[in-house]
Coordinates of C-alpha atoms in Angstrom, one line a residue:
M212 CA 39.2 229.1 30.9
S213 CA 41.6 228.3 33.6
H214 CA 44.0 225.4 33.3
S215 CA 44.7 222.5 35.7
A216 CA 42.7 219.3 35.3
I217 CA 42.7 217.9 31.8
N218 CA 40.2 218.3 29.1
L219 CA 40.7 217.0 25.5
L220 CA 39.6 218.9 22.5
L221 CA 38.2 216.5 19.9
S222 CA 37.8 218.1 16.5
L223 CA 35.8 216.1 14.0
L224 CA 35.0 216.9 10.4
L225 CA 31.6 215.5 9.5
L226 CA 30.5 215.9 5.9
A227 CA 27.3 214.8 4.3
A228 CA 29.0 213.8 1.0
S229 CA 29.4 210.1 0.3
A230 CA 32.8 210.3 -1.4
P231 CA 35.8 209.8 0.9
A232 CA 37.5 212.9 2.1
P233 CA 41.2 213.3 1.1
A234 CA 42.3 214.5 4.6
S235 CA 43.5 212.2 7.3
A236 CA 41.0 210.4 9.5
T237 CA 43.6 209.5 12.2
T238 CA 44.9 211.8 14.9
G239 CA 47.1 211.6 18.0
W240 CA 47.6 213.6 21.2
W241 CA 49.3 213.1 24.5
T242 CA 48.6 213.4 28.3
W243 CA 50.5 213.2 31.5
T244 CA 49.5 210.1 33.4
P245 CA 50.9 208.7 36.6
G246 CA 54.7 208.9 36.1
A247 CA 54.5 208.9 32.3
L248 CA 54.1 211.0 29.2
T249 CA 51.5 209.0 27.3
P250 CA 50.5 209.1 23.6
H251 CA 46.9 208.5 22.5
F252 CA 45.3 208.1 19.1
A253 CA 41.9 208.0 17.5
F254 CA 40.6 207.1 14.0
Q255 CA 37.4 206.4 12.2
A256 CA 36.3 202.8 11.8
K257 CA 35.8 201.9 8.1
I258 CA 32.8 199.8 9.1
G259 CA 30.2 201.7 11.0
G260 CA 32.0 205.0 11.0
D261 CA 32.5 205.3 14.7
I262 CA 35.5 207.3 16.0
L263 CA 37.5 204.8 17.9
H264 CA 40.2 205.8 20.4
S265 CA 42.9 204.2 22.5
A266 CA 42.0 203.7 26.1
C267 CA 42.1 207.1 28.0
N268 CA 43.5 205.3 31.0
S269 CA 46.6 204.1 29.1
N270 CA 49.8 204.7 31.0
G271 CA 53.1 205.2 29.2
T272 CA 52.0 203.4 26.0
P273 CA 48.6 203.4 24.3
N274 CA 46.2 200.5 24.7
F275 CA 43.7 199.7 22.0
P276 CA 41.4 196.7 22.8
T277 CA 39.9 195.2 19.7
K278 CA 37.2 193.0 21.3
E279 CA 35.2 195.9 22.6
P280 CA 36.9 199.1 21.1
H281 CA 36.6 202.4 22.9
K282 CA 34.6 204.9 20.9
F283 CA 33.4 208.5 21.4
N284 CA 29.7 208.6 22.1
L285 CA 28.6 211.0 19.3
T286 CA 25.0 211.9 18.6
A287 CA 25.7 213.0 15.1
Q288 CA 27.6 210.2 13.2
P289 CA 30.5 211.3 11.0
R290 CA 30.5 210.4 7.3
A291 CA 33.1 208.0 5.9
A292 CA 36.7 209.1 6.0
S293 CA 36.1 212.1 8.3
P294 CA 39.2 214.1 9.1
V295 CA 39.9 214.0 12.9
A296 CA 42.0 216.1 15.2
V297 CA 42.4 215.9 19.0
I298 CA 44.2 218.3 21.3
G299 CA 44.1 218.9 25.0
Y300 CA 44.2 221.6 27.6
Y301 CA 44.0 222.2 31.3
D302 CA 40.7 223.3 32.8
E303 CA 40.8 224.0 36.5
E304 CA 37.1 224.8 37.0
K305 CA 35.9 222.1 34.5
E306 CA 33.4 224.7 33.2
T307 CA 33.8 225.7 29.6
T308 CA 31.7 226.9 26.7
V309 CA 32.0 223.5 25.0
V310 CA 30.9 219.9 25.4
N311 CA 33.2 218.0 27.7
F312 CA 34.1 214.3 27.8
N313 CA 35.7 213.0 31.0
C314 CA 38.0 209.9 31.1
N315 CA 36.6 207.0 33.1
W316 CA 39.8 205.7 34.6
D317 CA 38.2 202.4 35.3
T318 CA 36.9 201.6 31.8
G319 CA 39.1 203.7 29.6
D320 CA 36.1 205.3 27.9
Y321 CA 35.4 209.0 27.5
E322 CA 32.0 210.0 28.9
I323 CA 30.0 213.1 28.3
F324 CA 30.5 215.5 31.2
E325 CA 29.1 219.0 30.5
E326 CA 27.3 220.8 27.7
Y327 CA 26.8 224.5 27.1
G328 CA 25.4 226.9 24.4
A329 CA 25.4 226.9 20.6
T330 CA 26.2 229.2 17.7
N331 CA 27.6 229.3 14.2
V332 CA 31.3 229.7 14.9
L333 CA 32.6 230.7 11.4
E334 CA 29.8 233.2 10.9
D335 CA 30.4 234.8 14.4
A336 CA 34.1 234.8 13.9
G337 CA 33.8 236.4 10.5
A338 CA 35.7 233.6 8.9
P339 CA 35.4 232.3 5.3
S340 CA 33.1 229.4 4.7
V341 CA 34.7 225.9 4.9
H342 CA 35.6 223.8 1.8
E343 CA 33.5 220.6 1.6
D344 CA 36.7 218.5 1.5
T345 CA 38.7 220.5 4.0
G346 CA 41.6 219.2 6.0
L347 CA 41.7 219.9 9.7
A348 CA 44.5 220.5 12.2
A349 CA 44.2 221.7 15.8
V350 CA 46.8 223.1 18.3
E351 CA 46.3 223.9 21.9
L352 CA 48.6 226.7 23.1
G353 CA 47.8 226.3 26.7
H354 CA 48.6 229.3 28.9
Y355 CA 50.1 230.9 25.8
G356 CA 46.8 231.6 24.0
G357 CA 44.0 229.1 23.8
Q358 CA 43.1 226.9 20.8
R359 CA 43.8 227.2 17.1
L360 CA 41.9 225.4 14.4
Y361 CA 43.2 225.3 10.9
Y362 CA 41.0 224.5 7.9
H363 CA 40.5 225.1 4.1
D364 CA 38.0 227.7 2.9
K365 CA 35.9 227.3 -0.3
D366 CA 38.8 228.7 -2.3
K367 CA 41.2 226.1 -0.9
R368 CA 43.2 228.6 1.1
T369 CA 44.5 227.7 4.6
N370 CA 42.8 229.7 7.4
V371 CA 42.9 229.8 11.2
I372 CA 40.3 230.5 13.8
A373 CA 41.1 230.9 17.5
Y374 CA 39.3 230.5 20.8
E375 CA 40.5 232.5 23.8
D376 CA 38.7 233.3 27.1
N377 CA 38.6 237.1 26.5
T378 CA 37.6 237.0 22.9
D379 CA 35.7 233.8 22.3
W380 CA 35.9 232.6 18.7
R381 CA 37.6 234.9 16.2
Y382 CA 39.1 234.7 12.8
L383 CA 42.9 235.3 12.7
G384 CA 43.1 235.5 8.9
P385 CA 44.7 233.3 6.2
V386 CA 47.8 231.3 7.0
S387 CA 48.5 231.5 3.2
R388 CA 46.7 233.0 0.3
M389 CA 47.9 230.2 -2.0
E390 CA 45.4 227.6 -3.3
V391 CA 46.6 224.3 -1.9
A392 CA 47.4 221.3 -4.1
G393 CA 46.1 218.8 -1.6
M394 CA 43.6 218.9 1.3
E395 CA 46.0 217.6 4.0
L396 CA 47.0 219.7 6.9
A397 CA 49.3 219.1 9.9
A398 CA 50.4 221.5 12.6
V399 CA 52.6 221.6 15.7
Q400 CA 53.3 224.1 18.5
T401 CA 57.0 224.9 18.5
D402 CA 57.4 227.6 21.2
G403 CA 54.8 229.6 23.1
T404 CA 52.4 231.0 20.5
N405 CA 54.6 230.0 17.6
V406 CA 53.1 227.2 15.4
S407 CA 54.2 225.6 12.2
V408 CA 51.7 224.3 9.6
V409 CA 52.5 222.1 6.6
F410 CA 50.4 221.4 3.5
P411 CA 51.0 220.5 -0.2
H412 CA 51.2 223.5 -2.5
D413 CA 52.0 221.8 -5.8
A414 CA 52.7 218.4 -7.2
K415 CA 56.3 218.2 -6.0
N416 CA 56.5 220.6 -3.0
L417 CA 55.3 221.2 0.5
A418 CA 54.6 224.6 2.0
V419 CA 55.7 225.2 5.6
A420 CA 54.0 228.2 7.3
R421 CA 55.6 229.4 10.5
Y422 CA 53.8 231.7 12.9
Y423 CA 55.9 234.3 14.7
E424 CA 54.0 236.5 17.2
K425 CA 56.5 239.3 16.9
A426 CA 56.7 239.3 13.0
K427 CA 55.0 242.0 11.1
N428 CA 53.1 239.6 8.8
K429 CA 52.9 236.8 11.4
W430 CA 53.2 233.9 8.9
L431 CA 56.4 233.3 7.0
L432 CA 56.2 230.7 4.2
S433 CA 58.9 228.4 2.8
S434 CA 58.7 225.6 0.2
V435 CA 60.3 222.2 0.4
P436 CA 62.4 221.0 -1.4
T437 CA 62.3 223.7 -4.1
P438 CA 62.5 227.1 -2.3
F439 CA 60.4 230.2 -3.0
K440 CA 61.9 233.2 -4.7
D441 CA 62.8 236.2 -2.6
P442 CA 61.3 238.1 -0.9
V443 CA 60.1 235.5 1.5
P444 CA 56.3 235.2 1.0
T445 CA 54.0 235.7 3.9
N446 CA 50.3 235.4 4.7
N447 CA 49.8 238.8 3.0
T448 CA 51.5 237.9 -0.2
E449 CA 49.2 237.5 -3.2
P450 CA 49.5 234.2 -5.0
G451 CA 50.6 235.8 -8.3
K452 CA 53.7 237.2 -6.5
I453 CA 54.8 233.8 -5.2
G454 CA 57.2 231.8 -7.4
L455 CA 59.7 228.9 -7.0
D456 CA 63.4 229.5 -7.3
Y457 CA 64.9 227.1 -9.9
S458 CA 68.3 228.8 -10.0
H459 CA 69.9 226.0 -8.0
P460 CA 69.4 222.2 -8.2
D461 CA 67.0 220.9 -5.6
P462 CA 68.9 219.2 -2.7
F463 CA 66.5 216.2 -2.9
A464 CA 63.1 215.1 -4.1
L465 CA 60.0 214.0 -2.2
E466 CA 60.2 210.3 -2.9
S467 CA 56.9 208.6 -3.8
F468 CA 55.0 211.9 -3.1
R469 CA 51.5 212.4 -4.4
N470 CA 50.1 215.7 -3.4
G471 CA 46.4 214.7 -3.6
T472 CA 46.5 211.7 -1.4
V473 CA 49.5 212.2 0.8
R474 CA 49.2 211.8 4.6
L475 CA 51.3 214.3 6.6
G476 CA 52.6 214.8 10.1
I477 CA 55.0 217.4 11.6
A478 CA 57.1 217.4 14.7
S479 CA 59.4 219.9 16.5
D480 CA 62.3 219.2 18.8
P481 CA 63.3 221.3 21.9
D482 CA 65.4 223.5 19.6
H483 CA 62.4 224.1 17.4
V484 CA 63.9 222.1 14.5
L485 CA 61.1 220.7 12.4
S486 CA 60.7 217.2 10.9
I487 CA 58.0 216.3 8.4
F488 CA 56.7 212.8 7.9
Y489 CA 54.6 211.4 5.1
I490 CA 53.4 208.1 3.7
G491 CA 54.3 207.8 0.1
V492 CA 52.6 205.9 -2.7
D493 CA 55.2 203.2 -2.1
K494 CA 53.4 202.7 1.3
K495 CA 56.6 203.6 3.1
L496 CA 57.0 206.2 5.8
H497 CA 59.3 209.0 4.8
E498 CA 61.0 211.7 6.9
I499 CA 62.6 215.0 6.0
T500 CA 64.1 217.4 8.5
E501 CA 65.7 220.8 8.8
T502 CA 69.4 221.4 9.1
N503 CA 71.0 223.9 11.5
D504 CA 71.2 226.5 8.8
G505 CA 67.4 226.3 8.0
Q506 CA 67.8 224.1 4.9
W507 CA 66.0 220.8 4.4
R508 CA 67.2 217.3 3.7
V509 CA 66.1 213.7 3.9
A510 CA 66.5 212.7 7.5
N511 CA 69.8 210.7 8.1
G512 CA 69.1 207.0 8.2
S513 CA 65.3 207.4 7.6
E514 CA 65.4 205.5 4.3
D515 CA 67.2 202.6 6.0
Q516 CA 64.8 202.3 8.9
D517 CA 63.0 198.9 9.2
W518 CA 59.6 200.6 9.5
P519 CA 56.6 198.3 8.6
E520 CA 54.9 199.0 5.3
A521 CA 51.7 201.0 5.7
G522 CA 48.4 199.5 4.7
E523 CA 46.3 200.5 1.8
D524 CA 45.2 204.2 2.2
A525 CA 46.7 204.2 5.7
D526 CA 46.3 207.4 7.7
L527 CA 49.1 208.9 9.8
A528 CA 49.2 210.4 13.3
V529 CA 52.4 212.2 14.6
I530 CA 52.6 213.3 18.3
S531 CA 55.2 215.9 19.2
P532 CA 54.8 217.4 22.7
M533 CA 56.3 220.9 22.8
G534 CA 59.7 221.1 24.5
E535 CA 60.1 217.3 24.6
E536 CA 62.4 215.1 22.6
D537 CA 59.8 212.3 22.3
V538 CA 58.0 211.8 19.0
W539 CA 55.4 209.1 18.4
I540 CA 54.0 208.0 15.1
F541 CA 51.0 205.8 14.6
Y542 CA 49.7 204.2 11.3
Q543 CA 48.0 201.1 10.2
S544 CA 49.9 198.1 8.8
D545 CA 48.6 194.6 8.0
H546 CA 45.5 195.0 10.2
E547 CA 47.6 196.3 13.1
V548 CA 48.3 199.8 14.5
V549 CA 52.1 200.4 14.4
Q550 CA 53.8 202.6 17.0
L551 CA 57.1 204.3 16.3
H552 CA 58.8 206.1 19.2
K553 CA 61.7 208.4 19.0
R554 CA 63.6 209.0 22.3
H555 CA 66.6 211.2 22.8
G556 CA 67.2 211.4 19.0
M557 CA 67.0 207.6 18.5
W558 CA 64.2 205.5 17.0
M559 CA 63.1 202.6 19.1
K560 CA 62.1 199.3 17.6
P561 CA 58.7 199.4 15.9
A562 CA 55.9 197.8 18.0
N563 CA 52.3 197.0 17.5
V564 CA 49.9 198.7 19.8
S565 CA 48.6 196.5 22.6
T566 CA 45.0 195.1 21.9
E567 CA 44.5 193.7 25.4
E568 CA 42.2 195.2 28.0
G569 CA 43.9 197.1 30.9
N570 CA 46.4 199.9 31.4
S571 CA 49.7 199.9 29.6
G572 CA 52.7 200.4 31.8
G573 CA 56.1 202.2 31.6
S574 CA 57.1 205.6 32.7
H575 CA 60.0 206.1 30.2
G576 CA 61.6 208.2 32.9
H577 CA 59.1 211.0 32.8
N578 CA 57.9 212.6 36.0
M579 CA 54.3 213.3 36.7
P580 CA 53.8 217.1 37.2
N581 CA 52.6 218.2 40.7
K582 CA 49.1 219.7 40.3
H583 CA 50.0 222.3 42.9
D584 CA 53.2 223.2 41.2
D585 CA 52.2 226.2 39.0
A586 CA 55.7 226.6 37.7
G587 CA 55.7 223.1 36.4
L588 CA 52.3 223.5 34.6
T589 CA 53.5 226.6 32.8
T590 CA 56.6 225.1 31.3
G591 CA 56.6 224.6 27.6
A592 CA 56.7 220.8 28.0
K593 CA 53.5 220.7 30.0
A594 CA 51.3 223.8 29.2
G595 CA 50.1 222.7 25.8
I596 CA 48.6 219.2 25.8
G597 CA 48.7 217.7 29.2
A598 CA 46.9 216.2 32.1
G599 CA 46.6 216.7 35.8
I600 CA 45.7 214.1 38.5
A601 CA 42.8 215.2 40.8
A602 CA 41.3 213.0 43.5
G603 CA 43.2 210.0 42.1
A604 CA 41.4 210.1 38.8
L605 CA 42.5 211.3 35.4
L606 CA 40.0 213.9 34.1
G607 CA 39.6 214.1 30.3
G608 CA 37.2 216.1 28.1
A609 CA 36.3 216.6 24.5
V610 CA 34.8 219.2 22.2
L611 CA 33.2 218.1 19.0
F612 CA 33.7 220.2 15.8
L613 CA 31.4 219.3 13.0
V614 CA 31.7 220.7 9.5
F615 CA 29.0 219.7 7.1
R616 CA 27.9 220.3 3.5
R617 CA 24.3 221.4 2.7
R618 CA 22.6 220.3 -0.5
K619 CA 23.0 222.7 -3.3
K620 CA 19.8 224.2 -4.7
A621 CA 19.5 224.1 -8.5
A622 CA 20.6 227.2 -10.3
E623 CA 21.3 229.0 -6.9
T624 CA 24.4 230.9 -6.2
E625 CA 26.1 230.9 -2.8
E626 CA 25.1 233.8 -0.6
K627 CA 27.1 235.2 2.3
P628 CA 25.6 235.0 5.8
P629 CA 24.4 238.3 7.4
G630 CA 27.3 240.1 9.0
Y631 CA 29.9 238.0 7.0
Q632 CA 33.4 239.5 7.1
N633 CA 36.1 237.8 5.1
Q634 CA 38.9 239.4 7.1
P635 CA 40.5 239.0 10.5
Q636 CA 38.5 240.6 13.3
E637 CA 38.3 240.7 17.1
L638 CA 35.2 239.7 18.9
P639 CA 34.2 241.8 22.0
S640 CA 35.1 240.1 25.2
N641 CA 31.7 241.0 26.7
A642 CA 29.7 239.3 24.0
D643 CA 26.8 237.4 25.5
R644 CA 27.4 234.2 23.6
T645 CA 28.6 230.7 24.3
F646 CA 30.2 228.5 21.7
E647 CA 30.0 224.7 20.9
L648 CA 30.6 222.9 17.7
V649 CA 28.7 219.7 17.9
G650 CA 26.2 219.2 15.2
D651 CA 24.0 220.4 12.3
T652 CA 21.4 222.8 13.7
P653 CA 18.5 224.2 11.5
M654 CA 19.6 227.8 11.9
A655 CA 18.3 230.8 10.0
S656 CA 21.3 230.6 7.6
Q657 CA 20.1 227.1 6.6
Q658 CA 16.7 228.4 5.5
Q659 CA 18.5 231.0 3.4
G660 CA 20.4 228.4 1.4
Y661 CA 23.9 228.8 2.7
E662 CA 25.8 225.6 1.6
R663 CA 28.5 225.1 4.1
N664 CA 29.0 226.2 7.7
I665 CA 30.0 225.1 11.2
T666 CA 27.1 225.0 13.6
S667 CA 26.3 223.3 16.9
Y668 CA 23.8 221.6 19.2
R669 CA 23.1 222.2 22.9
W670 CA 23.4 218.8 24.6
S671 CA 21.1 218.1 27.5
G672 CA 22.8 214.8 28.6
P673 CA 24.4 211.7 27.3
G674 CA 22.9 210.7 24.0
Q675 CA 20.4 213.6 24.0
I676 CA 20.1 216.9 22.2

């Protein structure tokens, strides 16, 4: 997959169960639009279940019309409270192994563009089956290595699968072998292939997993605010060997934190310093951040910010472009979508997202990358989630990931699909397969009674299968 004009990767979690999923049903991403770095967001409507999105032709600030909301045209409708994740990547040829949506610059809608083959991604990647209430986080590494999708397996462990041109889908192993204490996930690209993932690991602490390409064990784990005991646990450390270090008082507590219902977001600054955001049971937005020596603290001044109170069960979207100082946060408050924007280390005044039709203006001093400037496209700030302008139109696309739960058969134990390998593996680059994740297909595995999997449809056109 080459990278120049924009496509957006839309990851949706669609479950057949009727109970609300505990993971976030709101997500955010960003694009380069004319003269501006523009944040976008999407969430699931509580009535009707549609995945609504801000106008794809927003410029500088997002626009979310309420009279006729923009929505993704999905053949398979998501269940209530479906976790959603959206990322983007450049695609020079506009030919991929996934379903694409393009941005209609005139209307602000995403429209189905191209469709290709179908397969069971988890089975082919040799990845563990998905938990019925999994969280979902996605990161696009751009020129550094394709896409990463983070999810929970049936044992509540955090795993990662990857898509790259020369390997197709493959399982990269567990991020952590610990059983999570909450089904929320958030991830951010920090530098090149390096990614940080955050999730609750007990009632009072968050786990932060950092991927280092050159490290022997790849993922190094830390606990916030109570640290883990030495040696530092990794993705290969068995849970029984991971413990908390209570030899020193905790520097702070996670105020109003409830591990089972918390909404999380994570950001990284140009120096790779992390900040974690969460909405507490007090309906306030909280921020904790790293210090220069790698410790954690409550962010200076965050408790005094005049940030609007979140609505009941409000979701959270945090947008942090790699290599940029900008951070955007979106959440619902009093029937409005609130936007918080951090520029050059300073938080701007909170604002409600515009609900009027039309493009939003404002370049905020960002320059549009030249589509012919390869050096510009490969910089950290633009290679991850970005957009190019071609023929005067912004091109956007989307890939749909659907995770579903099959009905359990009475007195039947779960079987493993043929060829299942619960371990990291490489797929051959010459494999004659194409991959889409866009629906619930009656595959052979369904007839054999496998309860949970990721499958896909071949789309033949807008609204058709």
